[in-house]
Coordinates of N, CA and C in Angstrom, one line a residue:
M1 N 97.2 85.9 79.1 CA 96.8 85.9 80.4 C 97.1 84.5 81.0
I2 N 97.6 84.4 82.2 CA 97.8 83.1 82.9 C 97.0 83.2 84.2
T3 N 96.2 82.1 84.4 CA 95.5 82.0 85.6 C 95.9 80.7 86.3
K4 N 96.3 80.8 87.5 CA 96.7 79.6 88.3 C 96.2 79.7 89.7
D5 N 95.9 78.6 90.3 CA 95.4 78.6 91.7 C 96.5 78.4 92.7
A6 N 96.4 78.9 93.9 CA 97.4 78.6 94.9 C 96.6 78.7 96.3
T7 N 97.2 78.2 97.3 CA 96.5 78.1 98.6 C 97.4 78.8 99.6
I8 N 96.8 79.7 100.4 CA 97.5 80.4 101.5 C 97.7 79.4 102.7
T9 N 98.9 79.4 103.2 CA 99.2 78.5 104.3 C 98.8 79.2 105.6
S10 N 98.8 78.4 106.7 CA 98.4 79.0 108.0 C 99.3 80.1 108.4
K11 N 100.5 80.2 107.9 CA 101.5 81.3 108.1 C 101.3 82.5 107.2
G12 N 100.3 82.4 106.3 CA 100.0 83.5 105.4 C 100.9 83.5 104.2
Q13 N 101.6 82.3 103.9 CA 102.5 82.2 102.8 C 101.8 81.6 101.6
V14 N 102.2 81.9 100.4 CA 101.7 81.3 99.2 C 102.8 81.1 98.2
T15 N 102.8 80.0 97.5 CA 103.8 79.7 96.5 C 103.3 80.2 95.2
I16 N 104.1 81.0 94.5 CA 103.8 81.6 93.2 C 104.0 80.4 92.2
P17 N 103.0 80.1 91.4 CA 103.1 79.0 90.5 C 104.3 79.1 89.6
K18 N 104.9 78.0 89.2 CA 106.2 77.9 88.4 C 106.0 78.7 87.1
E19 N 104.9 78.5 86.4 CA 104.8 79.1 85.1 C 104.8 80.7 85.2
I20 N 104.2 81.2 86.3 CA 104.2 82.6 86.5 C 105.6 83.1 87.0
R21 N 106.2 82.3 87.9 CA 107.6 82.7 88.2 C 108.5 82.8 87.0
E22 N 108.4 81.8 86.1 CA 109.2 81.8 84.9 C 108.9 83.0 84.0
R23 N 107.6 83.3 83.9 CA 107.2 84.4 83.0 C 107.7 85.7 83.5
L24 N 107.7 85.9 84.8 CA 108.1 87.1 85.5 C 109.6 87.1 85.8
E25 N 110.3 86.0 85.5 CA 111.7 85.8 85.8 C 112.0 86.1 87.3
L26 N 111.2 85.4 88.2 CA 111.3 85.5 89.6 C 112.1 84.3 90.1
D27 N 113.3 84.6 90.6 CA 114.1 83.6 91.2 C 114.1 83.7 92.7
S28 N 114.7 82.7 93.4 CA 114.9 82.8 94.8 C 115.6 84.1 95.2
G29 N 115.0 84.8 96.2 CA 115.6 86.0 96.6 C 115.1 87.3 95.9
T30 N 114.4 87.1 94.8 CA 113.8 88.2 94.1 C 112.8 88.9 94.9
E31 N 112.9 90.2 95.0 CA 111.9 91.0 95.8 C 110.7 91.3 95.0
V32 N 109.5 91.1 95.6 CA 108.2 91.4 94.9 C 107.5 92.4 95.7
E33 N 106.5 93.1 95.1 CA 105.6 93.9 95.9 C 104.2 93.5 95.6
F34 N 103.3 93.7 96.6 CA 101.9 93.4 96.4 C 101.2 94.7 96.3
V35 N 100.3 94.8 95.3 CA 99.6 96.0 95.0 C 98.1 95.7 95.1
L36 N 97.4 96.4 96.1 CA 96.0 96.2 96.2 C 95.3 97.4 95.7
D37 N 94.5 97.2 94.7 CA 93.8 98.4 94.1 C 92.3 98.0 93.8
S38 N 91.4 98.6 94.4 CA 90.0 98.4 94.2 C 89.6 96.9 94.3
G39 N 90.2 96.3 95.3 CA 89.9 94.9 95.6 C 90.6 93.9 94.7
E40 N 91.5 94.4 93.8 CA 92.3 93.5 93.0 C 93.7 93.5 93.5
L41 N 94.3 92.3 93.6 CA 95.7 92.1 94.1 C 96.6 91.8 92.9
A42 N 97.7 92.5 92.8 CA 98.7 92.2 91.8 C 100.0 92.0 92.5
V43 N 100.8 91.1 92.0 CA 102.2 90.8 92.5 C 103.1 91.2 91.4
K44 N 104.0 92.1 91.7 CA 105.0 92.7 90.7 C 106.4 92.5 91.2
R45 N 107.3 92.3 90.2 CA 108.7 92.3 90.6 C 109.0 93.7 91.1
K46 N 109.7 93.8 92.2 CA 110.0 95.1 92.8 C 111.2 95.7 92.0
Q47 N 111.0 97.0 91.6 CA 112.0 97.7 90.9 C 113.0 98.3 92.0
S48 N 114.2 98.4 91.6 CA 115.2 99.0 92.5 C 114.9 100.5 92.5
T49 N 115.3 101.2 93.5 CA 115.0 102.7 93.5 C 115.6 103.4 92.3
M50 N 116.8 103.0 91.9 CA 117.4 103.6 90.8 C 116.6 103.3 89.5
D51 N 116.1 102.1 89.3 CA 115.3 101.8 88.2 C 114.0 102.7 88.2
E52 N 113.4 102.9 89.4 CA 112.2 103.7 89.5 C 112.6 105.2 89.1
L53 N 113.7 105.7 89.6 CA 114.1 107.0 89.2 C 114.4 107.2 87.7
R54 N 115.0 106.2 87.2 CA 115.3 106.2 85.7 C 114.0 106.3 84.9
A55 N 113.0 105.4 85.3 CA 111.7 105.4 84.7 C 111.0 106.8 84.8
L56 N 111.1 107.4 86.0 CA 110.5 108.7 86.2 C 111.2 109.7 85.3
R57 N 112.5 109.7 85.2 CA 113.3 110.6 84.4 C 112.9 110.5 82.9
D58 N 112.7 109.2 82.5 CA 112.3 109.0 81.1 C 110.9 109.5 80.8
R59 N 110.0 109.3 81.8 CA 108.7 109.8 81.6 C 108.6 111.4 81.5
L60 N 109.5 112.0 82.3 CA 109.5 113.5 82.3 C 110.4 114.1 81.3
S61 N 111.3 113.4 80.7 CA 112.3 113.9 79.9 C 111.8 114.8 78.7
H62 N 110.6 114.6 78.2 CA 110.1 115.3 77.1 C 109.4 116.6 77.6
R63 N 109.4 116.8 78.9 CA 108.8 118.1 79.4 C 109.8 119.1 79.8
E64 N 109.5 120.3 79.6 CA 110.4 121.4 80.1 C 110.2 121.5 81.6
V65 N 111.3 121.4 82.3 CA 111.3 121.5 83.8 C 112.2 122.6 84.3
D66 N 111.7 123.5 85.1 CA 112.5 124.5 85.7 C 113.0 124.0 87.0
V67 N 114.2 123.5 87.0 CA 114.8 122.9 88.2 C 114.9 123.9 89.4
D68 N 115.2 125.1 89.1 CA 115.3 126.1 90.1 C 114.0 126.4 90.8
E69 N 112.9 126.4 90.0 CA 111.6 126.6 90.6 C 111.2 125.4 91.4
M70 N 111.6 124.2 91.0 CA 111.3 123.0 91.7 C 112.0 123.1 93.1
R71 N 113.2 123.6 93.1 CA 114.0 123.7 94.4 C 113.3 124.7 95.3
R72 N 112.9 125.8 94.7 CA 112.2 126.8 95.5 C 110.9 126.3 96.1
E73 N 110.1 125.6 95.3 CA 108.9 125.0 95.8 C 109.2 123.9 96.9
S74 N 110.2 123.1 96.7 CA 110.6 122.1 97.7 C 111.0 122.8 99.0
N75 N 111.8 123.8 98.9 CA 112.2 124.5 100.1 C 111.1 125.2 100.8
R76 N 110.1 125.8 100.1 CA 108.9 126.3 100.7 C 108.1 125.3 101.4
A77 N 107.9 124.1 100.8 CA 107.1 123.0 101.4 C 107.8 122.5 102.6
W78 N 109.1 122.4 102.6 CA 109.9 121.9 103.7 C 109.8 122.9 104.9
A79 N 109.9 124.2 104.6 CA 109.8 125.2 105.6 C 108.4 125.2 106.2
D80 N 107.4 125.0 105.4 CA 106.0 124.9 105.9 C 105.9 123.7 106.8
H81 N 106.4 122.6 106.4 CA 106.4 121.4 107.2 C 107.0 121.6 108.6
L82 N 108.2 122.2 108.6 CA 108.9 122.4 109.8 C 108.1 123.4 110.8
E83 N 107.5 124.4 110.2 CA 106.7 125.3 111.0 C 105.5 124.6 111.7
R84 N 104.9 123.6 111.0 CA 103.8 122.9 111.6 C 104.1 121.9 112.7
Q85 N 105.4 121.6 112.8 CA 105.8 120.7 113.9 C 105.8 121.3 115.2

């Protein structure tokens, strides 16, 4: 665990301490996301959409998935959404 202090500027900016940037491999231009959960704030390297989809695929790969049923459910949900508009 690393604990470092930082100060928020008048513009709401904060510098991520060097040791943490190095550990997370955060370079200039790296996108991050802030996650607020139950009063706790986390800063994480933002994953690309493709990386997120690959991770989801890997988590679900051991499950049997009926793609046709997923399509039918998706189509039903979309049709319901359109009717409510």
